[in-house]
Short mmCIF file of C-alpha atoms in Angstrom, two decimals:
data_model
loop_
_atom_site.label_atom_id
_atom_site.label_comp_id
_atom_site.label_asym_id
_atom_site.label_seq_id
_atom_site.Cartn_x
_atom_site.Cartn_y
_atom_site.Cartn_z
CA GLY A 912 0.00 0.00 0.00
CA ALA A 913 1.33 3.43 -0.94
CA LYS A 914 -0.99 5.82 0.85
CA SER A 915 -0.13 7.58 4.10
CA SER A 916 -0.02 4.51 6.36
CA GLY A 917 1.95 2.34 3.94
CA THR A 918 4.57 4.97 3.16
CA ASP A 919 4.96 5.95 6.83
CA ILE A 920 5.56 2.30 7.77
CA ALA A 921 8.02 1.90 4.89
CA LYS A 922 10.09 4.90 5.96
CA GLU A 923 10.25 3.67 9.56
CA LEU A 924 11.29 0.16 8.49
CA SER A 925 13.96 1.49 6.15
CA SER A 926 16.14 2.36 9.14
CA ILE A 927 16.49 -1.33 10.11
CA ALA A 928 15.69 -3.32 6.94
CA TYR A 929 18.08 -4.18 4.11
CA GLU A 930 15.52 -3.04 1.53
CA VAL A 931 11.89 -1.92 1.66
CA HIS A 932 9.70 -2.22 -1.46
CA VAL A 933 6.42 -0.30 -1.60
CA CYS A 934 3.76 -1.64 -3.98
CA ASP A 935 1.59 0.99 -5.64
CA PRO A 936 -0.91 0.70 -8.54
CA ASP A 937 0.18 4.21 -9.62
CA CYS A 938 3.81 3.19 -10.04
CA PRO A 939 4.94 3.48 -13.71
CA MET A 940 5.75 0.03 -15.11
CA LYS A 941 8.16 1.21 -17.80
CA ILE A 942 10.48 4.07 -18.59
CA SER A 943 8.72 6.70 -20.69
CA SER A 944 8.26 10.43 -21.02
CA SER A 945 4.86 10.14 -19.30
CA ALA A 946 6.55 8.56 -16.28
CA ASP A 947 9.04 11.41 -15.90
CA SER A 948 6.53 13.70 -14.17
CA LYS A 949 6.13 11.14 -11.40
CA THR A 950 9.61 9.65 -11.17
CA GLY A 951 11.72 12.78 -11.54
CA THR A 952 15.28 11.97 -10.47
CA LEU A 953 14.53 8.48 -9.16
CA LEU A 954 17.06 5.78 -10.02
CA VAL A 955 16.01 2.82 -12.15
CA LYS A 956 17.04 -0.64 -10.99
CA GLN A 957 16.64 -3.84 -13.00
CA GLN A 958 15.28 -6.63 -10.84
CA GLY A 959 13.39 -9.88 -11.36
CA GLY A 960 12.62 -9.39 -15.02
CA GLY A 961 11.39 -5.82 -14.65
CA ILE A 962 12.29 -2.42 -13.27
CA CYS A 963 11.73 -0.71 -9.97
CA TRP A 964 12.33 2.85 -8.91
CA ASN A 965 14.89 3.52 -6.20
CA ILE A 966 14.38 6.61 -4.05
CA LYS A 967 17.75 8.34 -4.25
CA ASN A 968 20.13 7.82 -1.31
CA THR A 969 17.72 5.41 0.41
CA ASN A 970 16.96 1.69 0.52
CA LEU A 971 13.34 2.37 -0.46
CA PHE A 972 11.98 1.02 -3.75
CA TRP A 973 8.77 1.82 -5.61
CA ARG A 974 7.08 -1.13 -7.32
CA PRO A 975 3.86 -1.86 -9.24
CA ARG A 976 0.91 -3.63 -7.65
CA LEU A 977 1.53 -7.01 -5.96
CA ILE A 978 -0.50 -9.71 -7.71
CA SER A 979 0.57 -13.03 -6.15
CA LEU A 980 2.70 -14.81 -3.58
CA ASP A 981 4.55 -18.01 -4.53
CA ASN A 982 6.92 -20.55 -3.02
CA GLY A 983 5.39 -20.55 0.43
CA ASN A 984 4.70 -16.81 0.24
CA ASN A 985 8.42 -16.01 0.00
CA VAL A 986 8.34 -14.91 -3.65
CA VAL A 987 6.41 -11.77 -4.55
CA ARG A 988 5.18 -11.22 -8.11
CA PHE A 989 4.27 -7.78 -9.40
CA GLU A 990 1.87 -6.52 -12.03
CA ASP A 991 4.66 -5.84 -14.55
CA GLY A 992 5.74 -9.49 -14.46
CA SER A 993 8.78 -8.95 -12.25
CA PHE A 994 9.36 -10.82 -9.01
CA MET A 995 11.58 -10.87 -5.93
CA SER A 996 12.05 -12.79 -2.70
CA ALA A 997 10.87 -11.20 0.53
CA ASP A 998 11.38 -11.96 4.21
CA ALA A 999 8.20 -10.21 5.35
CA ILE A 1000 5.12 -8.69 3.76
CA ILE A 1001 3.02 -5.97 5.38
CA PHE A 1002 -0.45 -5.22 4.03
CA ALA A 1003 -1.30 -1.53 4.35
CA THR A 1004 -4.01 -1.61 1.73
CA GLY A 1005 -6.95 -0.03 3.52
CA TYR A 1006 -9.97 -1.84 4.90
CA ASP A 1007 -13.49 -2.95 4.18
CA TYR A 1008 -16.46 -2.28 6.43
CA GLY A 1009 -17.64 -5.21 8.54
CA TYR A 1010 -20.22 -5.46 11.31
CA GLU A 1011 -20.21 -9.13 12.21
CA PHE A 1012 -21.22 -8.29 15.78
CA PHE A 1013 -24.76 -7.67 14.52
CA ALA A 1014 -26.86 -10.82 14.36
CA LYS A 1015 -26.97 -11.89 10.70
CA GLU A 1016 -30.42 -13.37 10.98
CA GLU A 1017 -31.84 -9.97 11.98
CA LYS A 1018 -30.28 -8.33 8.91
CA VAL A 1019 -29.62 -5.08 10.74
CA ILE A 1020 -26.82 -4.07 8.39
CA GLU A 1021 -25.84 -5.00 4.86
CA VAL A 1022 -22.37 -4.24 3.53
CA VAL A 1023 -22.08 -4.04 -0.26
CA ASP A 1024 -18.67 -5.14 -1.60
CA GLY A 1025 -17.09 -4.03 1.67
CA LYS A 1026 -17.54 -0.37 0.67
CA LEU A 1027 -21.15 0.60 1.35
CA VAL A 1028 -23.06 0.23 4.63
CA LYS A 1029 -26.84 0.19 4.24
CA PRO A 1030 -29.60 1.07 4.89
CA LEU A 1031 -28.41 4.48 6.11
CA TYR A 1032 -29.82 7.98 5.89
CA ARG A 1033 -27.22 10.58 4.92
CA HIS A 1034 -24.35 8.11 5.50
CA LEU A 1035 -25.16 8.26 9.19
CA GLN A 1036 -28.51 7.17 10.57
CA HIS A 1037 -30.04 3.71 10.29
CA LYS A 1038 -33.35 3.87 8.45
CA LYS A 1039 -35.04 1.15 10.51
CA TYR A 1040 -33.39 1.87 13.89
CA PRO A 1041 -33.18 5.70 14.00
CA ASN A 1042 -31.22 5.74 17.26
CA LEU A 1043 -28.38 3.76 15.62
CA PHE A 1044 -25.68 5.91 13.97
CA PHE A 1045 -22.44 5.21 12.09
CA LEU A 1046 -20.13 8.17 12.51
CA GLY A 1047 -17.05 8.42 10.30
CA LEU A 1048 -17.92 6.18 7.35
CA PRO A 1049 -16.95 8.62 4.55
CA PHE A 1050 -13.38 8.24 3.30
CA GLY A 1051 -11.10 10.32 1.12
CA VAL A 1052 -11.84 13.21 3.48
CA ALA A 1053 -10.38 15.54 6.09
CA PRO A 1054 -11.67 13.40 8.97
CA PHE A 1055 -11.96 15.62 12.02
CA PRO A 1056 -13.89 18.55 10.48
CA LEU A 1057 -16.29 15.99 8.99
CA PHE A 1058 -16.64 14.11 12.30
CA GLU A 1059 -17.50 17.35 14.07
CA VAL A 1060 -20.34 18.14 11.66
CA GLN A 1061 -21.63 14.55 11.77
CA ALA A 1062 -21.61 14.50 15.59
CA THR A 1063 -23.53 17.78 15.70
CA TRP A 1064 -26.07 16.41 13.22
CA ILE A 1065 -26.48 13.23 15.30
CA ASN A 1066 -27.24 15.32 18.38
CA TYR A 1067 -29.86 17.19 16.34
CA ALA A 1068 -31.34 13.96 14.95
CA LEU A 1069 -31.70 12.44 18.43
CA GLN A 1070 -33.86 15.40 19.43
CA GLN A 1071 -36.09 14.74 16.41
CA ILE A 1072 -36.14 10.96 16.89
CA ASP A 1073 -39.93 10.68 16.95
CA GLU A 1074 -40.44 12.74 13.82
CA PRO A 1075 -40.60 10.82 10.53
CA TYR A 1076 -38.20 11.79 7.78
CA ASN A 1077 -38.49 11.39 4.04
CA ASP A 1078 -35.61 9.12 3.09
CA ASP A 1079 -36.71 9.24 -0.56
CA ASP A 1080 -35.43 12.81 -0.65
CA ASP A 1081 -31.91 12.08 0.63
CA PRO A 1082 -29.39 13.68 -1.77
CA TYR A 1083 -26.66 11.56 -0.22
CA ASP A 1084 -28.24 8.14 -0.66
CA PRO A 1085 -25.92 6.24 -3.07
CA GLU A 1086 -28.80 4.02 -4.13
CA LEU A 1087 -30.94 7.00 -5.13
CA VAL A 1088 -28.25 9.27 -6.56
CA LYS A 1089 -26.38 7.04 -8.98
CA ASP A 1090 -23.40 9.31 -9.68
CA LEU A 1091 -22.33 8.98 -6.04
CA GLY A 1092 -21.19 5.40 -6.63
CA LEU A 1093 -21.94 2.54 -4.26
CA SER A 1094 -19.53 3.59 -1.53
CA HIS A 1095 -18.92 6.24 1.12
CA TYR A 1096 -16.13 7.84 -0.89
CA MET A 1097 -16.25 11.65 -0.70
CA GLY A 1098 -13.04 12.75 -2.35
CA ASN A 1099 -12.83 15.30 -5.16
CA GLY A 1100 -14.58 17.98 -3.11
CA LYS A 1101 -17.76 16.05 -2.31
CA GLN A 1102 -17.00 16.18 1.41
CA TRP A 1103 -17.37 19.96 1.59
CA ASP A 1104 -20.85 19.99 0.08
CA TYR A 1105 -21.81 17.13 2.40
CA CYS A 1106 -20.50 18.94 5.50
CA GLN A 1107 -22.30 22.14 4.56
CA TYR A 1108 -25.50 20.22 3.87
CA LEU A 1109 -25.47 18.56 7.31
CA ALA A 1110 -24.52 21.82 9.04
CA THR A 1111 -27.38 23.69 7.41
CA ASP A 1112 -29.82 20.88 8.12
CA CYS A 1113 -29.11 20.83 11.86
CA GLY A 1114 -28.67 24.59 12.31
CA MET A 1115 -24.96 24.34 13.07
CA GLN A 1116 -23.28 27.75 13.16
CA ARG A 1117 -20.81 27.12 10.38
CA ASP A 1118 -21.04 29.36 7.35
CA GLU A 1119 -19.85 28.61 3.85
CA ALA A 1120 -16.79 30.81 4.29
CA THR A 1121 -15.59 28.63 7.17
CA VAL A 1122 -16.06 25.43 5.17
CA GLN A 1123 -14.27 27.00 2.20
CA LYS A 1124 -11.34 28.00 4.41
CA ILE A 1125 -10.94 24.40 5.62
CA ALA A 1126 -11.25 23.15 2.03
CA ASP A 1127 -8.58 25.57 0.80
CA ILE A 1128 -6.11 24.40 3.46
CA TYR A 1129 -6.89 20.75 2.71
CA ASN A 1130 -6.37 21.24 -1.03
CA TYR A 1131 -3.20 23.27 -0.51
CA VAL A 1132 -1.66 20.53 1.62
CA SER A 1133 -2.86 17.74 -0.68
CA ALA A 1134 -1.13 19.35 -3.65
CA ARG A 1135 2.17 19.20 -1.74
CA ARG A 1136 2.04 15.56 -0.75
CA PRO A 1137 4.92 13.41 -2.08
CA LYS A 1138 4.49 12.11 -5.63
CA TYR A 1139 6.03 8.76 -4.71
CA PRO A 1140 6.83 6.78 -1.52
CA GLY A 1141 9.91 8.06 0.27
CA ALA A 1142 9.86 11.52 -1.29
CA PRO A 1143 10.37 14.46 1.11
CA ASP A 1144 7.21 15.02 3.14
CA THR A 1145 7.83 18.60 4.21
CA TYR A 1146 4.08 19.24 3.86
CA ARG A 1147 3.77 17.87 7.40
CA GLN A 1148 5.57 20.96 8.73
CA LEU A 1149 3.09 23.42 7.19
CA ASP A 1150 1.54 25.72 9.77
CA PHE A 1151 -1.51 27.92 9.31
CA SER A 1152 -2.78 30.85 11.37
CA SER A 1153 -6.11 32.62 11.38
CA ILE A 1154 -5.57 36.37 11.00
CA PRO A 1155 -8.47 38.78 11.74
CA LEU A 1156 -9.44 40.84 8.70
CA SER A 1157 -8.82 44.00 10.74
CA ASN A 1158 -5.10 43.09 10.83
CA VAL A 1159 -4.77 42.55 7.07
#
């Protein structure tokens, strides 16, 4: 996995391991002009019938997606056909939703392809059991601002628990609004509209300018994330201050 968790683990392990190879579906599988924008000054190393990208002055390597394990799980094969032997494999590939603690025979919750929990109202409230909530399901988001809005909405919904709602008019129901996709993914700016929608619905004092400010910071930082595992992550040191307009 080559997102935040996978690359953080890889960098920590690199201080004690001989080599660390990070598998990433976005890794270029051949040398080309289109790969230059991602690879920059990375070093190319021939290995196992293919190439991998070596992060300069490190023992970190960038590889295509892992597709199989052979020879008692000691040989790793990659999407480009190359292979290598490995002493240990760490899966940092995300997670699927699972609620096995609910009795299956009661069918309280259904999980579609591990990515969509249903039946929920606004990605939060169970349609049959309105006092049952699932906070934090959306992914591809800035988590804590979203959690705050969701928690405020839940408090509002609990005060309206005896009032019926029209779940046929839910603009955030993936089964009603097809372009949402059957998941809780809210990247590409969808999270901000969702947060503002919940805030407005529950009367939360959070105007559009505040949401936009959070979105601008999130997008600014996202644009400065490393292009490949092991690249400098100076974006973590970015610091922001709120300056009153009277001081500008």
